[in-house]
Coordinates of C-alpha atoms in Angstrom, one line a residue:
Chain A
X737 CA 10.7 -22.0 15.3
X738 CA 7.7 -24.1 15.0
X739 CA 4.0 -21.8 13.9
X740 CA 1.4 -24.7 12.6
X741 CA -2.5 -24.5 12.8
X742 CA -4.2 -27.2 13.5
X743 CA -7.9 -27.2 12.1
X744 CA -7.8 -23.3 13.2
X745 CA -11.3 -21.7 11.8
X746 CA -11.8 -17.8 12.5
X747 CA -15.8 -16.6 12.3
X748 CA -16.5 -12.5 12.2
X749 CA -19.7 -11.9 14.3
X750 CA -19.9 -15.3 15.6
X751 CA -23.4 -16.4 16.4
X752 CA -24.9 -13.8 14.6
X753 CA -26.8 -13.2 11.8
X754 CA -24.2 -11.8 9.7
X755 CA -21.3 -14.4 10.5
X756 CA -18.2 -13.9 8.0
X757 CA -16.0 -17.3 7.9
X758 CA -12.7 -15.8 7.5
X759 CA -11.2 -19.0 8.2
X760 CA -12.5 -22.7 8.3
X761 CA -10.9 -26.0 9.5
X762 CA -7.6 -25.0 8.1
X763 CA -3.9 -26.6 9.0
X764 CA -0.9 -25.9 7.8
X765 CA 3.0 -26.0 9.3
X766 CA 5.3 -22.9 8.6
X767 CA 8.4 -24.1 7.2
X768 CA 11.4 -22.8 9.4
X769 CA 14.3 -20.6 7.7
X770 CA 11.9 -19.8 4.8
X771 CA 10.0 -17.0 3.9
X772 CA 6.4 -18.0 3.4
X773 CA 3.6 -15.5 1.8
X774 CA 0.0 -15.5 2.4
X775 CA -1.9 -13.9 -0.1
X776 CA -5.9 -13.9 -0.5
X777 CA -9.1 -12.7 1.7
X778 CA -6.9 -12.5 5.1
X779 CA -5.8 -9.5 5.1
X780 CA -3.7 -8.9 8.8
X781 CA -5.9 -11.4 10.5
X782 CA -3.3 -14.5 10.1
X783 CA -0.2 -12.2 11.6
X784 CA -2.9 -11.0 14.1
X785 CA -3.6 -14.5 15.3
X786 CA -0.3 -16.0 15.6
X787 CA 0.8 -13.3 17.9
X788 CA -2.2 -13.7 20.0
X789 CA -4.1 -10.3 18.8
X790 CA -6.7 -12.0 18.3
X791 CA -8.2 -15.7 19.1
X792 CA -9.6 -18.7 16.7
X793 CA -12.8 -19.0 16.7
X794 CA -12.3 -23.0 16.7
X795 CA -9.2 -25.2 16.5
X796 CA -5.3 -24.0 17.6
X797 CA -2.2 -22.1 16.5
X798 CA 1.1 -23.3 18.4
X799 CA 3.8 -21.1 18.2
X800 CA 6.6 -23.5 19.4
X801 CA 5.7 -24.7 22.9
X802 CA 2.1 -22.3 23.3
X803 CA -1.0 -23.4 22.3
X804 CA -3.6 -20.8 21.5
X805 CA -7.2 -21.2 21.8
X806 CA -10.1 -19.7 21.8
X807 CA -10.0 -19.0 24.9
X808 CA -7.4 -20.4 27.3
X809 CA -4.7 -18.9 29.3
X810 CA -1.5 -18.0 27.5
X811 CA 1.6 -15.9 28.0
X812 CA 1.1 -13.4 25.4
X813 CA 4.6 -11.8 25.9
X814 CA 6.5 -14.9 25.5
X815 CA 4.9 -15.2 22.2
X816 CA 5.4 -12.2 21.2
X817 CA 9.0 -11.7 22.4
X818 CA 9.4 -14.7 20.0
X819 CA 7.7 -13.5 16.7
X820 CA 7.4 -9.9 16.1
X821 CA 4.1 -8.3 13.5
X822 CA 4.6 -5.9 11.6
X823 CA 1.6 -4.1 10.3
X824 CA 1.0 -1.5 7.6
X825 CA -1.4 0.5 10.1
X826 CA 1.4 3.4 11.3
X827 CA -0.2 5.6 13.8
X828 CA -1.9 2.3 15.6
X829 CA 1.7 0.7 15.3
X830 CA 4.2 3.2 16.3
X831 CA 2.7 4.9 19.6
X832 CA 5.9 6.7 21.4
X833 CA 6.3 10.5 20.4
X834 CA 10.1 10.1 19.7
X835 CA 12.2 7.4 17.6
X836 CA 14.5 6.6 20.3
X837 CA 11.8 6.0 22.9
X838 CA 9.8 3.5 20.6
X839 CA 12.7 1.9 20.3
X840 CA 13.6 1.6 23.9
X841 CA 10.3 0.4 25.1
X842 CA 10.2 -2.8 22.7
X843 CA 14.2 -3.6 23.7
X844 CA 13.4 -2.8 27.1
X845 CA 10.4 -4.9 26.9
X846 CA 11.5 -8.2 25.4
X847 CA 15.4 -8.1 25.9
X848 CA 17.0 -10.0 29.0
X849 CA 20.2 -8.0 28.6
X850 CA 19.7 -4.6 29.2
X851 CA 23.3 -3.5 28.6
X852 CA 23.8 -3.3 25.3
X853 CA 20.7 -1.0 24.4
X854 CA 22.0 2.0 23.1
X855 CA 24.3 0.2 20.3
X856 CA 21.5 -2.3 19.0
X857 CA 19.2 0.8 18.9
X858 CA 21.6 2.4 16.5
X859 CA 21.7 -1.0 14.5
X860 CA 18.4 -1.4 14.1
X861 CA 18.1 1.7 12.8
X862 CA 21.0 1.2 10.3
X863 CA 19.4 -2.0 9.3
X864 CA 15.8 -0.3 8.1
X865 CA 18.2 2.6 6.3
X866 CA 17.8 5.2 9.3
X867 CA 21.0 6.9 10.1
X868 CA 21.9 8.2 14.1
X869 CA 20.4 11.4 12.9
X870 CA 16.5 9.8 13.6
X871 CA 17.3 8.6 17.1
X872 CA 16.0 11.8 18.4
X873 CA 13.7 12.6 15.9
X874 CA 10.1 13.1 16.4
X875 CA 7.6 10.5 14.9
X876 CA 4.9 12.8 14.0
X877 CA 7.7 14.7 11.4
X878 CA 8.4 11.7 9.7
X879 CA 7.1 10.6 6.1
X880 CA 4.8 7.9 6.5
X881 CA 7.4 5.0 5.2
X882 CA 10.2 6.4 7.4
X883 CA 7.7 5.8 10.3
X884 CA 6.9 2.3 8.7
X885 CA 11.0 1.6 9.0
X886 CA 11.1 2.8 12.5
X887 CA 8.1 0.0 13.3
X888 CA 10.7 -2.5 11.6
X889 CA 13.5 -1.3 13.7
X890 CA 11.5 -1.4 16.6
X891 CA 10.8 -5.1 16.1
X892 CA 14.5 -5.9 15.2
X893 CA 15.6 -4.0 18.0
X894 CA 15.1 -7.1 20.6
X895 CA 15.8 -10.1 17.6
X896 CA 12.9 -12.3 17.5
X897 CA 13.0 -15.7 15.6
X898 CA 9.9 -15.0 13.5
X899 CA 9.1 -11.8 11.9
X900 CA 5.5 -11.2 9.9
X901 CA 5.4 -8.7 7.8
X902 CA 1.9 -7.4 7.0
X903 CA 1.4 -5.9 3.7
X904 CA 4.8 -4.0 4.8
X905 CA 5.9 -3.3 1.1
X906 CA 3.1 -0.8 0.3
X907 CA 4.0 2.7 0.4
X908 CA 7.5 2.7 -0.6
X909 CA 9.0 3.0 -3.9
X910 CA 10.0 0.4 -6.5
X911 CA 14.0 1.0 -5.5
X912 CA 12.9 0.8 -1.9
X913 CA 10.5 -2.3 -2.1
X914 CA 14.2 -3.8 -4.3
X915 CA 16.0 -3.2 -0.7
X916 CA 13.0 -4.3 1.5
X917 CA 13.6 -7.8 -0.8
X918 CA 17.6 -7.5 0.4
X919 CA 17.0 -6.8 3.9
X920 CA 14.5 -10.0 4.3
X921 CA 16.5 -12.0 2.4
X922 CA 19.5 -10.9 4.7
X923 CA 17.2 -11.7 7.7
X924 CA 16.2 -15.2 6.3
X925 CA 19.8 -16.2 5.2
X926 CA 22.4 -14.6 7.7
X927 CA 20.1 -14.1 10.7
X928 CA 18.5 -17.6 10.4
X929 CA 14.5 -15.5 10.7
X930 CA 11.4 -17.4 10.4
X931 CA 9.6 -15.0 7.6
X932 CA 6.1 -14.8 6.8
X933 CA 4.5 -12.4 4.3
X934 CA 0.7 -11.0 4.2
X935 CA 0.4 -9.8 0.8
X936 CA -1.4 -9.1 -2.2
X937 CA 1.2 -7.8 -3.9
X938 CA 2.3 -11.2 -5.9
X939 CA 5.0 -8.9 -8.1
X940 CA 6.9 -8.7 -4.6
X941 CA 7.0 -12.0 -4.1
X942 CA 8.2 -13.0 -7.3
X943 CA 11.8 -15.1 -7.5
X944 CA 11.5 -14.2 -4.0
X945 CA 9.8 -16.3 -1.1
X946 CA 10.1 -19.8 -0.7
X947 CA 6.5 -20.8 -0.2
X948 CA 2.9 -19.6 -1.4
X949 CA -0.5 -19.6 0.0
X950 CA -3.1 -18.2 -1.1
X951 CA -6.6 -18.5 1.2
X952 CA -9.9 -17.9 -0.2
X953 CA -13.4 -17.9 1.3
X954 CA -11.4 -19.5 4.2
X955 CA -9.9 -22.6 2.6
X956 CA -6.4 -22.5 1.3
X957 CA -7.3 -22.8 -2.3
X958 CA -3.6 -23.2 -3.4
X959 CA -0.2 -23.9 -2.4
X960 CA 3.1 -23.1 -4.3
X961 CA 6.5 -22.5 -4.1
X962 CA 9.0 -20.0 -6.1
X963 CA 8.2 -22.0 -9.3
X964 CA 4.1 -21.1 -9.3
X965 CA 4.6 -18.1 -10.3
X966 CA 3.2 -18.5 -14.3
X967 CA 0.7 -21.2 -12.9
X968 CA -2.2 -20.0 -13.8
X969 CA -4.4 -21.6 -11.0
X970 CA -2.4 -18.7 -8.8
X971 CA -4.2 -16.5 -10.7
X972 CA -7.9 -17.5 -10.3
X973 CA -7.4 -16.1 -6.5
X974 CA -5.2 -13.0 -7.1
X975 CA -4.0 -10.5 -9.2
X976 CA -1.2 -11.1 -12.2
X977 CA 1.5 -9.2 -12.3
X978 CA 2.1 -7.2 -15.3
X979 CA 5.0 -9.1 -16.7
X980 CA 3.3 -12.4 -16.6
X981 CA 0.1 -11.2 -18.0
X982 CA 2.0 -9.6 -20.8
X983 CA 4.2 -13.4 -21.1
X984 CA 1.5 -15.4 -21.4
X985 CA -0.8 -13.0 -23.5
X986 CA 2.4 -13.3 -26.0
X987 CA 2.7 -16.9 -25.7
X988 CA -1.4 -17.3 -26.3
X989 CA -0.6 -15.6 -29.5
X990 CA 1.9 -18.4 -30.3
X991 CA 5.4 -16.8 -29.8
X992 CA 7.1 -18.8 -27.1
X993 CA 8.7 -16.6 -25.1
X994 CA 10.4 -18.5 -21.6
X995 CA 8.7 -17.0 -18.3
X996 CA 10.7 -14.2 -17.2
X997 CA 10.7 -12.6 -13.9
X998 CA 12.7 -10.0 -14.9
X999 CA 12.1 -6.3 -18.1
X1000 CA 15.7 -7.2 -19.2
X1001 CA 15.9 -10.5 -19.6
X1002 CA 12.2 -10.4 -21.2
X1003 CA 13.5 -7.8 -24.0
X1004 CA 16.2 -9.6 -24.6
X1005 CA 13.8 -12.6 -25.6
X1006 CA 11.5 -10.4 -27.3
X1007 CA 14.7 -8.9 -29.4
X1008 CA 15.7 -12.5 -30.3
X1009 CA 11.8 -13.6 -30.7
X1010 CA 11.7 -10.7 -33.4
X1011 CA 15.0 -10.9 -35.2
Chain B
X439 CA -11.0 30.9 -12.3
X440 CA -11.7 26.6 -11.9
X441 CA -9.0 24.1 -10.5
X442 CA -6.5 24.6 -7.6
X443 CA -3.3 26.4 -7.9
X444 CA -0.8 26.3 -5.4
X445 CA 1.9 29.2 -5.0
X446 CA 5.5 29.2 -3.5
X447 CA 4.1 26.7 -0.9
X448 CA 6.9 25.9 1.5
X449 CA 6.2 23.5 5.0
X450 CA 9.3 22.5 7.3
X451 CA 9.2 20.1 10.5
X452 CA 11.3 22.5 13.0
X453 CA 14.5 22.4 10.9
X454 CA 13.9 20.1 8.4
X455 CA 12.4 21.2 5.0
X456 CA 10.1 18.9 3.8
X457 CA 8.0 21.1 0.8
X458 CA 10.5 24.0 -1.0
X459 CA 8.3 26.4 -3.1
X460 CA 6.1 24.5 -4.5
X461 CA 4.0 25.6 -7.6
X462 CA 1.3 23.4 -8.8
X463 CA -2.1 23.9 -11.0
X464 CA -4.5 21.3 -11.0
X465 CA -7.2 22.1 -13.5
X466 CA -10.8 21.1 -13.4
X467 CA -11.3 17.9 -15.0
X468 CA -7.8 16.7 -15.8
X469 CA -6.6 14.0 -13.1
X470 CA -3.4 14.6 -11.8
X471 CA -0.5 11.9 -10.3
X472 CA 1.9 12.8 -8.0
X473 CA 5.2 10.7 -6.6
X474 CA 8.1 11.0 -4.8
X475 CA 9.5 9.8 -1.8
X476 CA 9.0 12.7 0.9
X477 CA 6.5 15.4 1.1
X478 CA 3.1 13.9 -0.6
X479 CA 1.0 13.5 2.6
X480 CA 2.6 16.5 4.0
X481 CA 1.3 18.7 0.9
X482 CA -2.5 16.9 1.3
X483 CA -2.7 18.6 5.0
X484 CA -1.3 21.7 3.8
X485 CA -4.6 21.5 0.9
X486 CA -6.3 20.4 3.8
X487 CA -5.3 23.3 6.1
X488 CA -4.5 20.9 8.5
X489 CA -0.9 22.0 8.6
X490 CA -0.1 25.5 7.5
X491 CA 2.9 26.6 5.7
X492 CA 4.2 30.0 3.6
X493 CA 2.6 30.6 0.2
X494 CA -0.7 30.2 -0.9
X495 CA -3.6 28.2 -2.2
X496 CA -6.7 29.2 -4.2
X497 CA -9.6 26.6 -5.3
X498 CA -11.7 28.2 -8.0
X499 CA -9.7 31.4 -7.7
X500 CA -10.5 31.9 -4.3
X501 CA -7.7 32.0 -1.9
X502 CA -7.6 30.3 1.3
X503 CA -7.3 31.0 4.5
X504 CA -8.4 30.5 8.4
X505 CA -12.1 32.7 7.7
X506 CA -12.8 30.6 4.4
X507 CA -10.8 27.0 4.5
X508 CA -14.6 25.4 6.0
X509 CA -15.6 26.7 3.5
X510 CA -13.6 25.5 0.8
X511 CA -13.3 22.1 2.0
X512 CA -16.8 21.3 0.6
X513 CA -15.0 21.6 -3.3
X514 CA -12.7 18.6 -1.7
X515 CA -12.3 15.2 -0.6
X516 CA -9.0 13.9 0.9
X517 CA -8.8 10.2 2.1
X518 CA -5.3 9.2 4.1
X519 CA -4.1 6.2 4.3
X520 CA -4.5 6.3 8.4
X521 CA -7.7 7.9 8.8
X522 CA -9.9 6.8 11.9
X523 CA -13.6 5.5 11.3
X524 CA -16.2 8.0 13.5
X525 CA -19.3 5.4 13.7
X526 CA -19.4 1.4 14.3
X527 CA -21.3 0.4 11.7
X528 CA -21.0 1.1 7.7
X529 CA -24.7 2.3 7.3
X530 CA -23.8 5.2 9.5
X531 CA -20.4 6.5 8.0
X532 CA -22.6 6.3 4.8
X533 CA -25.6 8.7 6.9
X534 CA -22.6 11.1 8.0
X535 CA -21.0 11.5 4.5
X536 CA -24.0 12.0 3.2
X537 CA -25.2 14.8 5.2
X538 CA -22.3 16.8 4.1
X539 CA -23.6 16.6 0.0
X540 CA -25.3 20.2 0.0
X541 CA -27.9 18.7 -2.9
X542 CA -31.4 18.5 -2.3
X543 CA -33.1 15.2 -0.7
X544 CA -33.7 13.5 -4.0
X545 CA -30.3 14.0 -5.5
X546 CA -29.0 12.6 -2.1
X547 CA -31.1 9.7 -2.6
X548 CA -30.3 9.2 -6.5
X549 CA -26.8 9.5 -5.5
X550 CA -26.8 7.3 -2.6
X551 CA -28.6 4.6 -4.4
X552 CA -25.9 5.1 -7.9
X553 CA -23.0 5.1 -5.7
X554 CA -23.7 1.6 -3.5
X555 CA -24.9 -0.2 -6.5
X556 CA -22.0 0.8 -8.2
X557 CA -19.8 0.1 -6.0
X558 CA -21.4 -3.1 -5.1
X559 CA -21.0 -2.4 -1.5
X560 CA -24.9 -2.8 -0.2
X561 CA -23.8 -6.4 1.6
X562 CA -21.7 -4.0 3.7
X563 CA -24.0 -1.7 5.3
X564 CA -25.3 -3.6 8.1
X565 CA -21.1 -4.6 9.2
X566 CA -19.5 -3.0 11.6
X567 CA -16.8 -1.1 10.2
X568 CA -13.9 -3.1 12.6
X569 CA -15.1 -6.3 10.8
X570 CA -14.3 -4.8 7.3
X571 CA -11.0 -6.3 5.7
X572 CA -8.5 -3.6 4.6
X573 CA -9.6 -3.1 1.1
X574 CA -13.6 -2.9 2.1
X575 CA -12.4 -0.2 5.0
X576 CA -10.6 1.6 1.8
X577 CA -13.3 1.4 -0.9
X578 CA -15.7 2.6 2.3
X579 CA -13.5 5.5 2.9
X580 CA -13.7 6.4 -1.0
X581 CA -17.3 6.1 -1.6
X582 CA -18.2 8.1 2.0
X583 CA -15.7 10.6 -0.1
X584 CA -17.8 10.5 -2.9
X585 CA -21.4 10.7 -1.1
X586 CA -20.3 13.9 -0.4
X587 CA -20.0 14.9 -4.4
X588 CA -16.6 16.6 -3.5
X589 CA -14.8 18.7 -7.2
X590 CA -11.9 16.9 -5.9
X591 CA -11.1 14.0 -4.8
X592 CA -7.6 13.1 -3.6
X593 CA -6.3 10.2 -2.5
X594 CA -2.8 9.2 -0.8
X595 CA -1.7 6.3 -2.2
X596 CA -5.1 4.3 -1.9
X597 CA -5.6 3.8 -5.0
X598 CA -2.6 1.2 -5.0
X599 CA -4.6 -1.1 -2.8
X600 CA -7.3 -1.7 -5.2
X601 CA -7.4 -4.3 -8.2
X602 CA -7.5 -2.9 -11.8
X603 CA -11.0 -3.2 -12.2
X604 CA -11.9 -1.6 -9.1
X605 CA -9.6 1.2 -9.5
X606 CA -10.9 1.8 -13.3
X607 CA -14.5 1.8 -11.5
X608 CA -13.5 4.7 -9.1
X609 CA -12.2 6.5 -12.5
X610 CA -15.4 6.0 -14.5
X611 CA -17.4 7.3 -11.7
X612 CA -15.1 10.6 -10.9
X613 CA -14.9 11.1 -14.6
X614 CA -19.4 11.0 -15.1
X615 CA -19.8 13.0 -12.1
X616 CA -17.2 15.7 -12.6
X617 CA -14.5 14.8 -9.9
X618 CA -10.9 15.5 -10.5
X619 CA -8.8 12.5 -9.1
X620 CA -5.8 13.7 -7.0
X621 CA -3.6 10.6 -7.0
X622 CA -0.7 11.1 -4.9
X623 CA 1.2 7.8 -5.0
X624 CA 4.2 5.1 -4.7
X625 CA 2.8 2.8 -7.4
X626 CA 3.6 3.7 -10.9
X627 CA 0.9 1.2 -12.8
X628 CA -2.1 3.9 -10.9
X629 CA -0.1 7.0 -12.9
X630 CA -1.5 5.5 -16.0
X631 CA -4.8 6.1 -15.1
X632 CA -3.9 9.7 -14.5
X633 CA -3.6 12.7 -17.1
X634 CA -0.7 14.6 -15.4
X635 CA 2.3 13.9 -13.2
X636 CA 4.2 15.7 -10.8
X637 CA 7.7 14.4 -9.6
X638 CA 8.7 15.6 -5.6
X639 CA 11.9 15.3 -4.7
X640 CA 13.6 17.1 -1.6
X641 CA 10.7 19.0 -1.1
X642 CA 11.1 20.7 -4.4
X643 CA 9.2 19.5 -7.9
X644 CA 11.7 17.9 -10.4
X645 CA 9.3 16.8 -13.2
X646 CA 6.3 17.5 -14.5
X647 CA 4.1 17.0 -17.4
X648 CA 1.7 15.1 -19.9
X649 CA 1.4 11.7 -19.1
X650 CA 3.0 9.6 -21.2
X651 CA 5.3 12.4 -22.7
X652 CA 6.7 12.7 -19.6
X653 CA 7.9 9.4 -19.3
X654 CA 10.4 10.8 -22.1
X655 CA 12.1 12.0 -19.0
X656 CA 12.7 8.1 -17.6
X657 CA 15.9 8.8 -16.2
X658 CA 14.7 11.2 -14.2
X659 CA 11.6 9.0 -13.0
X660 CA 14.4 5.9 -12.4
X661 CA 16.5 8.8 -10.1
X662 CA 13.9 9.2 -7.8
X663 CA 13.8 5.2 -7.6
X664 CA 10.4 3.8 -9.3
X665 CA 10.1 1.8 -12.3
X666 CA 8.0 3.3 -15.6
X667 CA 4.5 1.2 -15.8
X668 CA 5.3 -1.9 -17.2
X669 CA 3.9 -1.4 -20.4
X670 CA 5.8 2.1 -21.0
X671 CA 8.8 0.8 -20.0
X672 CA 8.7 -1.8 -22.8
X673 CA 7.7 0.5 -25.1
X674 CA 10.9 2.5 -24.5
X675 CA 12.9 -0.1 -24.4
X676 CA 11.7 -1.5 -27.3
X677 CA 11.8 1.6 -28.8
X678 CA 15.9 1.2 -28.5
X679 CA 16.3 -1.6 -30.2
X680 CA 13.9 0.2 -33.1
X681 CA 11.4 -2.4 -32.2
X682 CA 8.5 -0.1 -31.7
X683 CA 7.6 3.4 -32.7
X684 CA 5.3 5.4 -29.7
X685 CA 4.1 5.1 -26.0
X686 CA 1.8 2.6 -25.8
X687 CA -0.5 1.9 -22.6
X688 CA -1.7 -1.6 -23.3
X689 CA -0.3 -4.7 -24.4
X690 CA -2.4 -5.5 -27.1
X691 CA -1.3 -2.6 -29.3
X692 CA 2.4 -2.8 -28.3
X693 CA 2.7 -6.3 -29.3
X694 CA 1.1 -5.5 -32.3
X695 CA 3.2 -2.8 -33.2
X696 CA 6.3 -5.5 -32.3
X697 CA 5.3 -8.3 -34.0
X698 CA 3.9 -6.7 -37.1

């Protein structure tokens, strides 16, 4: 599914004395079938934009066949039955009192077929790790990641082609964030999903997405792909993970050690560095 | 008696048990961590007497309960991830959390003046707080917390969002003004910051102890599904293969130790 901007700038308090440019003059095409991650200044703004939350201050954002302005007429449901964002805020994101009827509003909402609702509730849920046991469960009991999975369900629920996932990843734990990984990947590769990723966390996206972008005092300041990730003009914009900071602080002391994504294959290297 | 101490505390959701008898002591002065994958948030409203459950909680060595938890709450700050702003504009949240410091005018004022400086956050306070990005709506949530010069300060899993240098800032300045940092989290490299760890897992504790002697218990840590900080996991590791000989907490002294 095509998502480009074309020279889309985005101004905070526009007009006014204390005018933040968020975004300036930027354009950029999504690659389909990949999973792209945005990293930087932008926080939820670029997810919030795409599915029409909120509107460029200048320039346009065309999500296949819709072009969104500033401020013309568009059919915000089509877009969003099309490309589902999902945020990290919980209690704004997941409004019904009970699992099942968050769920059901979203299929209900942005499925043609109404027939089959029951079973692809119960898949959705299987897909985030939720068993039939949450279906009647009520939200507010929840631990605050469960909640974030039934947010995830309840955009898989009516299959869009794009999913965004904003800063998603935060909140669970390392084994979780490893199946988080799987599950995108699954989307990506078996369901064909466009996949984009707002996140600081570059560790996550390590050996990982397909694409980088990182935007700074609204330019994109760099562009990557899964290779970057020991480039150290990635790092003038964002935090380094831990294993390449400790890699290239061994290598500045003249050992040579390959860059690793991964502890095991690192201590091997460091085992046969030493020996 | 200083610090909080936390008795038999158990909390369920109708039928389901989220906290099992609970026992925890968190002393004056000595940052505590605490992970796991169920139960954290729901044992920050219990503190917060904004859920109640069995058992019972003292700070200071006074117990709480409906007549005195007002009361109480001025020893403590608690910052969730979800919490609402009440005002539209920075300068004001800044007014309301300082009204709740119960120091004189001129402390509020040296205090006021220390904390925005320090926190380089004085290009903020004429914003509304809608405009802020995530991370500026987080470090305002945290200093507001600290306006209000709380004994405690806990945080659920907030401090992940912040860079190393900002997180080591919110340290230094709990640590000169005499705040003890309640970091309940899901990102292990924040622990390391911390003096003490507590492990939840179905609604019970599994693990506790000195941080880093209680990363001797990695298996356990590895159960519950995280990974040891980076640099204490090569330390043990490297400690296998007789490479090194200790914990070590940054890479200058571990690679020293390796390539000696």
């Amino acid at each position: 599914m095509e998502i480009s901007f074309i020279n889309l700038s985005y101004m905070q308090n526009n007009g006014l004395k204390n005018e933040r440019v968020l975004l300036n003059n930027i354009s950029y095409k999504f690659d389909s079938n990949s999973i792209t991650m945005i990293s930087g200044e932008v926080d939820s703004l670029i997810g919030k934009l795409i599915v029409a939350n909120k509107r460029p201050s200048k320039g346009t954002i065309k999500v296949n066949n819709i072009l969104i302005k500033k401020s013309n007429s568009i059919n915000v449901d089509e877009i969003r039955k099309n490309v589902a964002f999902v945020g990290h805020t919980i209690n704004k994101n997941v409004k019904r009192k009970y699992v099942y009827d968050e769920l059901k509003y979203y299929y209900e909402k942005y499925c043609k077929k109404q027939d089959s609702r029951e079973k692809r509730i119960s898949e959705a849920l299987k897909i985030v790790g939720l068993d039939d046991n949450y279906i009647y469960r009520a939200v507010e009991e929840l631990s605050y990641t469960e909640r974030k999975r039934v947010n995830l369900a309840a955009m898989l629920v009516y299959n869009p082609k794009v999913l965004i996932f904003d800063n998603y990843e935060l909140g669970f734990s390392d084994r979780e964030k490893k199946n988080i990984k799987k599950l995108i990947l699954n989307l990506k590769n078996k369901y064909k999903k466009d996949i984009i990723i707002s996140s600081n966390d570059i560790e996550f996206g390590m050996n990982f997405v397909d694409k980088i972008l990182v935007i700074n005092k609204g330019e994109i300041v760099y562009q990557g792909d899964n290779s970057s990730f020991y480039d150290d003009k990635l790092y003038e914009f964002v935090s380094m993970p831990k294993i390449v900071e400790f890699i290239k602080y061994v290598n500045s002391l003249g050992k040579d050690i390959l860059p690793y994504y991964d502890n095991k294959e690192l201590l091997k290297a460091i085992y046969r560095s030493v020996g | 008696m200083k610090g909080i101490i936390i008795k038999n505390l158990k909390f369920s959701y109708g039928n389901s048990l989220v906290l099992n008898d609970i026992n925890m002591e968190i002393e004056e002065g000595k940052s505590i961590s605490i992970i796991g994958t169920k139960g954290k948030t729901t044992l920050l409203k219990l503190l917060d007497f904004k859920l109640r459950g069995t058992g019972e909680i003292f700070i200071n060595g006074i117990k709480m309960d409906n007549d005195n938890f007002r009361m109480l709450s001025k020893y403590y700050s608690i910052i969730y991830k979800d919490d609402n702003f009440k005002e539209k504009y920075v300068k004001d949240e800044i007014i309301i959390a300082l009204e709740m410091n119960s120091s004189n005018m001129d402390s509020k004022d040296t205090i006021l003046n220390k904390c925005l400086a320090f926190f380089n956050i004085k290009s903020l306070l004429s914003l509304e707080v809608a405009r802020l990005s995530r991370i500026e709506k987080y470090l305002l949530k945290v200093v507001c917390a600290l306006l209000k010069n709380p004994k405690y300060l806990a945080l659920d899993d907030i401090l992940c969002e912040f860079d190393d240098k900002l997180r080591k800032n919110i340290f230094t300045w709990c640590k000169e003004n005499g705040i003890t940092i309640i970091n309940v989290t899901s990102e292990m490299e924040t622990v390391m910051d911390t003096q003490f760890l507590y492990c939840l897992y179905k609604g019970s504790i599994i693990l506790s102890g000195e941080i880093p002697y209680v990363f001797e218990e990695e298996k356990i840590i590895r159960r519950l599904g995280y990974k040891l900080p980076f640099i204490v996991d090569m330390s043990i590791q490297l400690g296998c293969y007789d490479l090194v000989h200790g914990f070590y907490n940054n890479k200058e002294d571990l690679v020293k130790d390796v390539w000696k």
